[in-house]
XYZ file of N, CA, C and O in Angstrom:
252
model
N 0.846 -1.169 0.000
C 0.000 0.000 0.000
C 0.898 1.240 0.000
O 1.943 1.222 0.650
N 0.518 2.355 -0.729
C 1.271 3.542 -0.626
C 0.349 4.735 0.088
O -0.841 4.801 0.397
N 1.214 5.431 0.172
C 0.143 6.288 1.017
C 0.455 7.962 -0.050
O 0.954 8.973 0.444
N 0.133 7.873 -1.116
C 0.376 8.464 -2.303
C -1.255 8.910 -2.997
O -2.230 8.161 -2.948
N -1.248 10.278 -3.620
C -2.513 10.196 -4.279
C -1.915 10.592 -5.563
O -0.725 10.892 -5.472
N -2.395 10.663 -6.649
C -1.508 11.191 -8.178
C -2.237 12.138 -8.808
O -3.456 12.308 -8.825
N -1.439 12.682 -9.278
C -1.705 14.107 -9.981
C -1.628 14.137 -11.286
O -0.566 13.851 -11.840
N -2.399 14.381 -11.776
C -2.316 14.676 -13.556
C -1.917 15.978 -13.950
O -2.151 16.834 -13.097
N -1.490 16.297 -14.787
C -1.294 17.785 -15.125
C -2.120 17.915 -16.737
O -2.063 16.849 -17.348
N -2.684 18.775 -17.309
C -3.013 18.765 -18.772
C -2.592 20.466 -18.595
O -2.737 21.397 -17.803
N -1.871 20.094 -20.147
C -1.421 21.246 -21.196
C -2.392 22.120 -21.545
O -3.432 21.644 -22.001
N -2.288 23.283 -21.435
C -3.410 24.402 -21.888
C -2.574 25.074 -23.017
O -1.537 24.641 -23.520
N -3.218 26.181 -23.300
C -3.121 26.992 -24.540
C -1.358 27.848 -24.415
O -0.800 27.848 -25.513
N -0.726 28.348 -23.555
C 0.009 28.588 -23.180
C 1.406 27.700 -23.579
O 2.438 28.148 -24.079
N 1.114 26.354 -23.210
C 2.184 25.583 -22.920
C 2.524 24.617 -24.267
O 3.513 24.000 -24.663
N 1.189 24.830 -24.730
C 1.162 23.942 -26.306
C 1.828 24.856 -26.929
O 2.888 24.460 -27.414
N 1.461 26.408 -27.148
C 2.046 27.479 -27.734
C 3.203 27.333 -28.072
O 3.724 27.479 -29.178
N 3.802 26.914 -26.703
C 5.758 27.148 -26.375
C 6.086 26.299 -27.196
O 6.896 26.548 -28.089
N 5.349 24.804 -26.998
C 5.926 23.609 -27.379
C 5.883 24.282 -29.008
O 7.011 24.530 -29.434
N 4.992 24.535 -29.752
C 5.122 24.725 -30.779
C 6.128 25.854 -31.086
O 6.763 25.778 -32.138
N 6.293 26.730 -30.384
C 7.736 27.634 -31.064
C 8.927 27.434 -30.327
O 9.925 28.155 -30.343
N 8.728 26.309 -29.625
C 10.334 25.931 -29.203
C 10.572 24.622 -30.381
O 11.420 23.876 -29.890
N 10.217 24.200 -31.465
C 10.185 22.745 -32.091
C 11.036 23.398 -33.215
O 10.649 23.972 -34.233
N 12.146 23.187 -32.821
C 13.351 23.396 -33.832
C 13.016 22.986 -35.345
O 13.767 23.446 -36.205
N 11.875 22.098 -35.780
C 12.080 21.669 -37.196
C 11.277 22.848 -37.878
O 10.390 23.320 -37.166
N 11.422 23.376 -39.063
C 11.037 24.583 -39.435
C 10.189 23.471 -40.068
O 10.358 22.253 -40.114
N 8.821 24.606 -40.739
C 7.951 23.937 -41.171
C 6.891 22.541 -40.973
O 5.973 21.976 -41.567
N 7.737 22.417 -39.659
C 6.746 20.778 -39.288
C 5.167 21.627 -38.778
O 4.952 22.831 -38.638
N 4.224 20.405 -38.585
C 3.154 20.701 -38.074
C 2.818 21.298 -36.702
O 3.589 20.970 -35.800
N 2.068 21.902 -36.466
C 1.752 22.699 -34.825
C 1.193 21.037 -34.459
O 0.800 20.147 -35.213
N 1.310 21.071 -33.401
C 0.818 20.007 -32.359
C -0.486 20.733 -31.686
O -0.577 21.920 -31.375
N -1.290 19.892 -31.571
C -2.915 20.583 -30.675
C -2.668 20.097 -29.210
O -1.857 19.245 -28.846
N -3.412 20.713 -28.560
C -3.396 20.956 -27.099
C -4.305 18.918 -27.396
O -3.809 18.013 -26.724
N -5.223 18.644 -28.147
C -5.178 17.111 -27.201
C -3.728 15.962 -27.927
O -3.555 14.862 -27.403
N -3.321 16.167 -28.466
C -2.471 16.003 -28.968
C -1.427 15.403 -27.726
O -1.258 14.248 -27.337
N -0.698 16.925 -27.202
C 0.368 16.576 -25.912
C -0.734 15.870 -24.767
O -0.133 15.300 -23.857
N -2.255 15.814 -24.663
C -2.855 15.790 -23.713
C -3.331 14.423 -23.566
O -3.979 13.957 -22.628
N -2.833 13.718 -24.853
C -3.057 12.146 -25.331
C -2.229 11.742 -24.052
O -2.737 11.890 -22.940
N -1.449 11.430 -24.143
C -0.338 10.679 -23.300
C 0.194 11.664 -21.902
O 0.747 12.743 -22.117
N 0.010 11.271 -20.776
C 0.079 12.448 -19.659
C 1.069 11.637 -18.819
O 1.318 10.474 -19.137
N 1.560 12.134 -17.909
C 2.406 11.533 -17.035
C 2.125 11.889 -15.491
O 2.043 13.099 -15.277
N 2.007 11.265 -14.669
C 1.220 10.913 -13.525
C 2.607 11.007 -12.726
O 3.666 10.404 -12.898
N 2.158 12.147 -11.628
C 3.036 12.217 -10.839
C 2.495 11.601 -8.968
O 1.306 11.611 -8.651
N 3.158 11.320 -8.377
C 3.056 10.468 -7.389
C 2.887 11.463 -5.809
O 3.725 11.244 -4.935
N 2.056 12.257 -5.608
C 2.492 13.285 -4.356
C 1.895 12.781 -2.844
O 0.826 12.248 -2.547
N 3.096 13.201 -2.001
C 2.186 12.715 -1.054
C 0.988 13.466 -0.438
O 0.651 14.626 -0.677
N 0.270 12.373 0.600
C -0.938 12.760 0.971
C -1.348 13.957 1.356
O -2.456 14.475 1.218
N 0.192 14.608 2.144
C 0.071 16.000 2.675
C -0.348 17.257 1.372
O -0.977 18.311 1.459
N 0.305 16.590 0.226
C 0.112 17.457 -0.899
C -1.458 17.596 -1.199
O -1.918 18.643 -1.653
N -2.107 16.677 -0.967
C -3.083 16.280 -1.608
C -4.537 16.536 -0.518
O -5.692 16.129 -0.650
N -3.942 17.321 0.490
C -5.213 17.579 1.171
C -6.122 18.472 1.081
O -7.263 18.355 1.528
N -5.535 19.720 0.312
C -6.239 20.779 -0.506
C -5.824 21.143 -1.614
O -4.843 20.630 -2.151
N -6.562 22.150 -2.154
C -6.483 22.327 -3.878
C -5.089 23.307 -3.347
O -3.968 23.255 -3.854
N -5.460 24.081 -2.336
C -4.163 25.339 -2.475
C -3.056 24.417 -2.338
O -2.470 24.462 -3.420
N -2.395 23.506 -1.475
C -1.687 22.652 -1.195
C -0.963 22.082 -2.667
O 0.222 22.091 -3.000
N -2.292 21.540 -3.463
C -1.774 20.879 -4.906
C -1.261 21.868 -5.877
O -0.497 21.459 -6.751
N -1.663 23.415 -5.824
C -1.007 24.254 -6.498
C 0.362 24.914 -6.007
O 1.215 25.440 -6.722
N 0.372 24.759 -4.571
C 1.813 25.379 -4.655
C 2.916 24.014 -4.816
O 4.097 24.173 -5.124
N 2.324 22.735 -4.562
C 3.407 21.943 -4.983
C 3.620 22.130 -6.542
O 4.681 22.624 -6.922
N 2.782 21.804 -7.336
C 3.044 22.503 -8.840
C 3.431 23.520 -9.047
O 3.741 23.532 -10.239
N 3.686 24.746 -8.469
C 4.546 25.669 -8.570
C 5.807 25.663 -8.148
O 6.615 26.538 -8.461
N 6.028 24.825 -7.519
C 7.513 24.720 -6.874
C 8.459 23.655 -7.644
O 9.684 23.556 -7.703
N 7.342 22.851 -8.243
C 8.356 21.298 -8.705
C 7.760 21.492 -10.225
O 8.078 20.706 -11.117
């Protein structure tokens, strides 16, 4: 048993943006926000993180 709850993060308009003008290949395609939002990566926080919303945002601001 872990004593862990997990966090998803999804890409908004902002972050797709970057991704698209940081993509070194000239001329390739823009990527869409469900696109990066297909495949997500699940982060593991502990419980203390996870006892309020303010709690879950300043750990995402810090890490």
């Amino acid at each position: 048993m872990l004593n862990r709850s997990a966090l998803l993060l999804r890409y908004k308009t902002p972050a797709v943006q970057w991704i698209n003008d940081a993509d070194p290949a000239p001329g390739s395609t823009p990527i869409t926000a469900a696109e990066v939002n297909r495949d997500r990566t699940v982060y593991l926080v502990g419980d203390e993180v996870a006892e309020s919303p303010e709690e879950v945002w300043r750990w995402v601001k810090v890490n």
